[in-house]
Tab-separated table of C-alpha atoms (C1' of nucleotides) in Angstrom:
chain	number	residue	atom	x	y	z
A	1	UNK	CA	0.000	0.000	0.000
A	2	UNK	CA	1.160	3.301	1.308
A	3	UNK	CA	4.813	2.539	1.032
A	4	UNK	CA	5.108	-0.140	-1.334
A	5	UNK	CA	5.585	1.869	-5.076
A	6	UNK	CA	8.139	4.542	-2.388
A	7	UNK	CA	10.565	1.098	-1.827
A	8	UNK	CA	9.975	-0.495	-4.937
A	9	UNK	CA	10.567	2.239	-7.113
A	10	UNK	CA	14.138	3.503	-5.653
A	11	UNK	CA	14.950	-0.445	-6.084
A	12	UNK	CA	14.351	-1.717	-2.651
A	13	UNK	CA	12.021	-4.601	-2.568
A	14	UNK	CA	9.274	-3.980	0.117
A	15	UNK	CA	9.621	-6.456	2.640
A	16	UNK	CA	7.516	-6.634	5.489
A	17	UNK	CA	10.415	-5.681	7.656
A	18	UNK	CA	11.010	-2.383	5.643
A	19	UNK	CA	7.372	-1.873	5.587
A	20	UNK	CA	6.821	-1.657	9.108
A	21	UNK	CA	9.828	0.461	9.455
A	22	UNK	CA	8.472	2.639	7.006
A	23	UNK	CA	5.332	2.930	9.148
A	24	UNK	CA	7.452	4.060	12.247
A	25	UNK	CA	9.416	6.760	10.335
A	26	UNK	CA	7.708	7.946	8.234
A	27	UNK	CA	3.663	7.292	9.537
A	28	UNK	CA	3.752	10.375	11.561
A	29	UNK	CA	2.473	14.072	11.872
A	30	UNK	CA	5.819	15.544	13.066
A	31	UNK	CA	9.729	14.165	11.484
A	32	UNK	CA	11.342	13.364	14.267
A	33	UNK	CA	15.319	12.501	15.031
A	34	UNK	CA	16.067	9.251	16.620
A	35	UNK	CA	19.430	6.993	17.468
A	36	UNK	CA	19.532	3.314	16.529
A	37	UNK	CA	19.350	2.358	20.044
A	38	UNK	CA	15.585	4.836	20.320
A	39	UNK	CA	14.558	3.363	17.143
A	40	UNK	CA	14.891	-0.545	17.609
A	41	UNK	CA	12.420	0.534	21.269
A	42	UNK	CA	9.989	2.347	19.206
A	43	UNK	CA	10.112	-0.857	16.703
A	44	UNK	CA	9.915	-3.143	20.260
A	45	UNK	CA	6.767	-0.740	21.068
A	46	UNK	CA	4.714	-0.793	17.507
A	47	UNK	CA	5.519	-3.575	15.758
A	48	UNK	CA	4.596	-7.399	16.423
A	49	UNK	CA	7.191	-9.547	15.468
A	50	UNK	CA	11.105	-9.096	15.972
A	51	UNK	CA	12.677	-7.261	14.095
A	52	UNK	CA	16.670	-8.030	14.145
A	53	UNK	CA	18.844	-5.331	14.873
A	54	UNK	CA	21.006	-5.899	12.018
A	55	UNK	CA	17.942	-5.489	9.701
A	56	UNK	CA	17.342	-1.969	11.463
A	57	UNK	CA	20.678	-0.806	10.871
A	58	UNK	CA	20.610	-2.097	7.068
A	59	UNK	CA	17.247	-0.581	6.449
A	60	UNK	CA	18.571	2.950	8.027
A	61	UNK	CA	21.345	2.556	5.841
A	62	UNK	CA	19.707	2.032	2.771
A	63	UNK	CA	16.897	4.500	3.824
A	64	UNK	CA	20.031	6.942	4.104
A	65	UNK	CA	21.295	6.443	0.962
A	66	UNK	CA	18.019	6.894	-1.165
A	67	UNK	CA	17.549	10.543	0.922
A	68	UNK	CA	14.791	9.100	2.984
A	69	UNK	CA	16.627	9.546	6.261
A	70	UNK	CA	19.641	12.324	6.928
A	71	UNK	CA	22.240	11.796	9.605
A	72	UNK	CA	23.255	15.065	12.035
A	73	UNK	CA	26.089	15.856	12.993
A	74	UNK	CA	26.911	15.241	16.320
A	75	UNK	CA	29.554	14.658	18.791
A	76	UNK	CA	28.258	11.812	20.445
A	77	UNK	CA	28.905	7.857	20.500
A	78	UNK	CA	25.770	7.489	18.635
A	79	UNK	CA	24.800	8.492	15.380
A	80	UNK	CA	21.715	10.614	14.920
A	81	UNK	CA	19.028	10.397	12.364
A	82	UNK	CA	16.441	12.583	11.253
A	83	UNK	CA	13.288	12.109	9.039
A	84	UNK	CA	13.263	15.200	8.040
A	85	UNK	CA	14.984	15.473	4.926
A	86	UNK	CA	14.601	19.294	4.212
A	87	UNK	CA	17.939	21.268	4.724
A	88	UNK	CA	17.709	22.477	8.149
A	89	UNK	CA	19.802	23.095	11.227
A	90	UNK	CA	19.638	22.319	14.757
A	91	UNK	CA	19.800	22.612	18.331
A	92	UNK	CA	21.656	19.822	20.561
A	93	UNK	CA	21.032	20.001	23.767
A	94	UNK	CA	24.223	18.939	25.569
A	95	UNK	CA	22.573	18.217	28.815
A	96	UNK	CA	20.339	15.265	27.461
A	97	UNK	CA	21.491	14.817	24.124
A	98	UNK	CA	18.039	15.813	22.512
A	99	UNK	CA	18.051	17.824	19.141
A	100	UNK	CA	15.704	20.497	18.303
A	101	UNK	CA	14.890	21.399	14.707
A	102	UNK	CA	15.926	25.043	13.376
A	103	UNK	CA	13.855	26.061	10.526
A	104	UNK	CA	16.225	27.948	7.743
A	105	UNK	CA	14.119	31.604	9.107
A	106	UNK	CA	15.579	31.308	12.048
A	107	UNK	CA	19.083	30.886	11.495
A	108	UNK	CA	18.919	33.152	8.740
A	109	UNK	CA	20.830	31.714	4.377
A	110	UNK	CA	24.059	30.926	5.206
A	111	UNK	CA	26.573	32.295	2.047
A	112	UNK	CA	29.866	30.300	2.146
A	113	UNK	CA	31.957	32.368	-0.182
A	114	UNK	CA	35.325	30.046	-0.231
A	115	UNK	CA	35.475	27.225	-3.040
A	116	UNK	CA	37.447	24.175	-2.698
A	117	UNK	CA	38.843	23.203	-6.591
A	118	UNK	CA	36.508	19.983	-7.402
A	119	UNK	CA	34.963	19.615	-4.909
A	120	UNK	CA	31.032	20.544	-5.039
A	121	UNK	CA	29.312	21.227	-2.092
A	122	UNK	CA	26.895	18.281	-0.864
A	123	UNK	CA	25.485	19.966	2.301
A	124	UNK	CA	25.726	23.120	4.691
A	125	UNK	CA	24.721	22.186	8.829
A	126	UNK	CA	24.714	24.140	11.446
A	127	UNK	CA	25.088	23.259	14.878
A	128	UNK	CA	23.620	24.826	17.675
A	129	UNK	CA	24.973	23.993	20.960
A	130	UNK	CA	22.914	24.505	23.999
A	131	UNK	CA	24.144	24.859	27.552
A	132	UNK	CA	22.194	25.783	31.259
B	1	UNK	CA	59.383	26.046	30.305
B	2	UNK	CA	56.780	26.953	27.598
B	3	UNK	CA	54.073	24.768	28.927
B	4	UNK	CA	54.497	24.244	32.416
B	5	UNK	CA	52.860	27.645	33.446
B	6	UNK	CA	49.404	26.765	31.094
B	7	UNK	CA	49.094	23.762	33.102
B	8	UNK	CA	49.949	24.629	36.553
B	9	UNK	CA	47.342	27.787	36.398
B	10	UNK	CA	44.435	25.436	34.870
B	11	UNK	CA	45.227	23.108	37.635
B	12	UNK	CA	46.878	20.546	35.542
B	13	UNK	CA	50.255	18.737	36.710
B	14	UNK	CA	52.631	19.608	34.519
B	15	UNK	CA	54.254	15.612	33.643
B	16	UNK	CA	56.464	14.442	31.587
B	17	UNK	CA	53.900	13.059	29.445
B	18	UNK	CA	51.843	16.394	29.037
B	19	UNK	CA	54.550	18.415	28.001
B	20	UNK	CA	55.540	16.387	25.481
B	21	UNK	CA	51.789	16.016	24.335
B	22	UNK	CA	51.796	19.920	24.524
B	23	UNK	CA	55.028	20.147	21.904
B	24	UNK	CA	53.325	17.690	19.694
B	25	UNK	CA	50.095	19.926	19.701
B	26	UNK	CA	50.809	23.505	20.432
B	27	UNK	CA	54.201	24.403	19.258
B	28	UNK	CA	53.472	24.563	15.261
B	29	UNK	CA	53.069	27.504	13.154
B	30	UNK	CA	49.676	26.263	12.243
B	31	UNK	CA	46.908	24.575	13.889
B	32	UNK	CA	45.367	21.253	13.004
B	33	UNK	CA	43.042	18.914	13.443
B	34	UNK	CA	43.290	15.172	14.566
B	35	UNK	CA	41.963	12.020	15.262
B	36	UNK	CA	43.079	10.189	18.882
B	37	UNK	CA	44.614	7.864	16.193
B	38	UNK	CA	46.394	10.459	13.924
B	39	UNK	CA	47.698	11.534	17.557
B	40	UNK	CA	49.029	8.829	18.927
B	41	UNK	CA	51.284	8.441	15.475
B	42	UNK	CA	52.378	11.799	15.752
B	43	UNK	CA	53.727	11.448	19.032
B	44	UNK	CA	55.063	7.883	18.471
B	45	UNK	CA	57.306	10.079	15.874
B	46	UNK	CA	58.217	13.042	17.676
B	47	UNK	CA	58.158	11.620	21.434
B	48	UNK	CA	61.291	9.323	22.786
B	49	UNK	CA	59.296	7.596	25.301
B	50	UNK	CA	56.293	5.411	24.979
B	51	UNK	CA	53.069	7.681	26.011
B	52	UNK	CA	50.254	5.343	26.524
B	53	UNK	CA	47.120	5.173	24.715
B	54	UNK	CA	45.256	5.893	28.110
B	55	UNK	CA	47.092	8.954	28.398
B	56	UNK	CA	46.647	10.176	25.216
B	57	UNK	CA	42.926	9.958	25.663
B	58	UNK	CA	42.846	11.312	29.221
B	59	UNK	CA	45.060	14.291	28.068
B	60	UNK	CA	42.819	15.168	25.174
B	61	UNK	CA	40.358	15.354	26.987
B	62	UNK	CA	41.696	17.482	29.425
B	63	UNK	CA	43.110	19.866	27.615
B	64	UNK	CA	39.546	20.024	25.839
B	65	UNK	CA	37.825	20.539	29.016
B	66	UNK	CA	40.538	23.374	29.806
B	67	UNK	CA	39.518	24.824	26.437
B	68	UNK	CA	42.586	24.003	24.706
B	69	UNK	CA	41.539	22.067	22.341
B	70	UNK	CA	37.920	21.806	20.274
B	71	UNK	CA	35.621	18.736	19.068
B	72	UNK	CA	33.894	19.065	15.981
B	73	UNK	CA	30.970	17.617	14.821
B	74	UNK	CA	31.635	15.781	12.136
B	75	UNK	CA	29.690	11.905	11.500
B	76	UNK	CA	32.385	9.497	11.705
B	77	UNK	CA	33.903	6.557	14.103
B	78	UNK	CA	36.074	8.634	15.415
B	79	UNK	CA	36.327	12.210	17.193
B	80	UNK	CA	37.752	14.590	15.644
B	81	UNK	CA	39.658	17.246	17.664
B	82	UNK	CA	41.300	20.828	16.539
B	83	UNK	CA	43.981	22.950	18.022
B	84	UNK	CA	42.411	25.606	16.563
B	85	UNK	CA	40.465	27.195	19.277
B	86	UNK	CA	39.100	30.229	17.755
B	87	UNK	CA	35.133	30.413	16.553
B	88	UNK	CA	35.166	29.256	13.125
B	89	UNK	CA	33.699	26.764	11.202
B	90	UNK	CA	35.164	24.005	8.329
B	91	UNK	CA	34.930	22.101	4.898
B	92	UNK	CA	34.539	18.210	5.610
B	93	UNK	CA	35.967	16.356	2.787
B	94	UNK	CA	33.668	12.945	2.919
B	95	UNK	CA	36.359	11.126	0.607
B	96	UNK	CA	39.012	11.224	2.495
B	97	UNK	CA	37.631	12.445	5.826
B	98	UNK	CA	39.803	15.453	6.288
B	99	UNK	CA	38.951	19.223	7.887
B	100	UNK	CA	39.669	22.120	6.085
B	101	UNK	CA	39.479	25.391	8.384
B	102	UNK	CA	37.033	28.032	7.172
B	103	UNK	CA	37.429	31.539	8.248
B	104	UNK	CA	34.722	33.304	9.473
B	105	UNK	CA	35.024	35.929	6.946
B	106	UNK	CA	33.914	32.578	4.248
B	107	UNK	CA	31.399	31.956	6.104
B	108	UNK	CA	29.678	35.721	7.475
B	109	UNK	CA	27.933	36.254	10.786
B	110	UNK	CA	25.641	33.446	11.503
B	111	UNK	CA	22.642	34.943	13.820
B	112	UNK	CA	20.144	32.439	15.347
B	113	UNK	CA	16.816	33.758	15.572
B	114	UNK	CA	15.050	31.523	17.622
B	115	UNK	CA	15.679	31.090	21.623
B	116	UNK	CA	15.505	28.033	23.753
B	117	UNK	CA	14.083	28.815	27.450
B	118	UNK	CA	16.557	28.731	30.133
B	119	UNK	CA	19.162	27.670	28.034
B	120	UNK	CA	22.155	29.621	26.571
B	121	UNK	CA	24.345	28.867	23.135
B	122	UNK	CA	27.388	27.339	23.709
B	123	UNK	CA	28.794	26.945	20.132
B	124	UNK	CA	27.594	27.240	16.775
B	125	UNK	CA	29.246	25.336	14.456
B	126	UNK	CA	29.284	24.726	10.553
B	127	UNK	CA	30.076	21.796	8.677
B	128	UNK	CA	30.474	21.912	5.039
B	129	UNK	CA	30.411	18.699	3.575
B	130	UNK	CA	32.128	18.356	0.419
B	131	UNK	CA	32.113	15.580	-2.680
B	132	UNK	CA	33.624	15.412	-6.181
C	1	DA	C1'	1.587	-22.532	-9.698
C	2	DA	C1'	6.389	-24.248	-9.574
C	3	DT	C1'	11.287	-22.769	-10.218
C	4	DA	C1'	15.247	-20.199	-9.970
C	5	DC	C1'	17.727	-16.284	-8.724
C	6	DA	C1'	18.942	-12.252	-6.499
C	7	DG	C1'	18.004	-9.533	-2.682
C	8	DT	C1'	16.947	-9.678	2.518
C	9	DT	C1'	16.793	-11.062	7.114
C	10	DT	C1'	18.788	-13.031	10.976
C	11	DA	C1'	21.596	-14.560	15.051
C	12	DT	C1'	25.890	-14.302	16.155
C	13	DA	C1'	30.661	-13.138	15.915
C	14	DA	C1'	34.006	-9.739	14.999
C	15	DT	C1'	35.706	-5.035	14.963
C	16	DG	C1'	37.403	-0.965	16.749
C	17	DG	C1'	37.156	3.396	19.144
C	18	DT	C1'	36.723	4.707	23.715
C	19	DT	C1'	36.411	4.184	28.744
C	20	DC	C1'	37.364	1.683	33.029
C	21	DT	C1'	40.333	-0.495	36.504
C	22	DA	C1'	43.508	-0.698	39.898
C	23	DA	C1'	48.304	-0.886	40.658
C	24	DA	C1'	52.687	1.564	40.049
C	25	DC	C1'	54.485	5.971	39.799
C	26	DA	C1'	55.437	11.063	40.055
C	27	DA	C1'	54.447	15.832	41.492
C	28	DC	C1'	53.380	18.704	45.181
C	29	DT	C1'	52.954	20.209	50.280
C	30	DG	C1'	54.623	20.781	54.716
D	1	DC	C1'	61.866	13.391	53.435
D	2	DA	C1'	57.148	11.553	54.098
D	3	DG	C1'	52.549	11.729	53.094
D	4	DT	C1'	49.037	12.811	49.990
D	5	DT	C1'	46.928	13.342	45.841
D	6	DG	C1'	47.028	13.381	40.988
D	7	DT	C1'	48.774	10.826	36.901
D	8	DT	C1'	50.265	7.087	34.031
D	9	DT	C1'	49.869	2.577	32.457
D	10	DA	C1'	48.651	-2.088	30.462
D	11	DG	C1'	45.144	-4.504	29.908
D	12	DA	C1'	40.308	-5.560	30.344
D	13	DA	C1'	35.748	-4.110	29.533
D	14	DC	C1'	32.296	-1.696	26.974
D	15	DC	C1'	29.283	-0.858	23.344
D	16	DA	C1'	27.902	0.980	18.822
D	17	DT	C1'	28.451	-0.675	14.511
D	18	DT	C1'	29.723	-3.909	10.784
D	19	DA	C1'	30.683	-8.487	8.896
D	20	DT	C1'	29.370	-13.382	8.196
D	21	DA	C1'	27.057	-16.896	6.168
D	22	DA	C1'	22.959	-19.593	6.429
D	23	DA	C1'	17.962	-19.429	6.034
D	24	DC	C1'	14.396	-17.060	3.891
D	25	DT	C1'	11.468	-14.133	0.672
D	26	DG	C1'	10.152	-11.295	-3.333
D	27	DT	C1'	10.062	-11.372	-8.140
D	28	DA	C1'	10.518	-12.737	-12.812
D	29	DT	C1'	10.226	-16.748	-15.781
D	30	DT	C1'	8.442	-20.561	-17.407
DNA sequence: AATACAGTTTATAATGGTTCTAAACAACTG
DNA sequence: CAGTTGTTTAGAACCATTATAAACTGTATT
């Protein structure tokens, strides 16, 4: 249904596994950013059967790599996800390692005026860090 | 000499090992950034002695909380650290996973907008990732 | 519908950066 | 110099992530 034509036409074959990941990402009013660790618990919360851990971080992966998912930034041991895909920025809240979205109005267009010979630009993020 | 007066006032013992790690890191014309592995080569070439990996780590990161050395934010297995202590932000080669400083002038004032209760902004940072 | 093939899932092991441990050692104070 | 506290160290432990390889599933073909 919903996300069957999404997986099948960037080449991923929609398995149930994928599918029900799908429906935790991406099933939702508000994007949201997550850790693998807060991700397989959401998965242990909404979904039935088991899904391995190894499957979550493939799917991730290859959710990554066709733009479904972007990863942040971060100095942390983690790695942090996000399902929202538009170019943003964020907050990171040092204290309990929560991000906060920054919309592009509030941060104001960034103009990097240096060039580095071949090399294109892929992406511009900004990091916020927050402190008491 | 040089170093032992920056340690003693933050309230660091100024060792054998520390100084050392201080040549290795401070006394260049330019600043640099590093991995705890790109570190511990460095000093295995410049150093006499053995320094052990624990020390390495637990200097790092002392010197970092002293605010003499910076983390950046980059997504990759391993920290990345810069002598380079001044705001400013930096090109992020994803091929071959090294920093390239970027003035602030490249870059222009960044003002955030938006305000998080009851917190204040510890850093922002910028990370311009780069491809072919 | 049965078959074959390539793509996926899975439990488990392996990897590797980082942190912990606790014993030996070195810097400071009086 | 002696006592105390901070530091170094090798090695073990930790833990997020990746690799392995066997079982399984989706899909195209007949």
């Amino acid at each position: 249904m919903k996300y069957i034509d999404k997986l099948r036409n960037s080449g991923l074959r929609p398995t149930k596994q994928r599918l029900q990941i799908c429906e935790v990402l991406f099933n939702t009013q508000k994007t949201f950013h997550f850790t693998i660790n807060e991700l397989e618990q959401k998965i242990k919360n909404k979904v039935e059967n088991k899904i391995s851990l190894a499957t979550i971080y493939n799917t991730v992966h290859a959710f990554e790599k066709k733009g479904y998912l972007k990863q942040i930034p971060v100095n942390s041991n983690q790695t942090y996800f996000d399902t929202n895909i538009t170019d943003h920025h964020h907050f990171y809240n040092l204290k309990d390692g929560k991000l906060i979205d920054l919309e592009n109005s509030d941060v104001g267009p960034i103009n990097i005026k240096r060039k580095i010979d071949g090399k294109k630009i892929k992406s511009i993020e900004v990091l916020v860090k927050l402190e008491d």
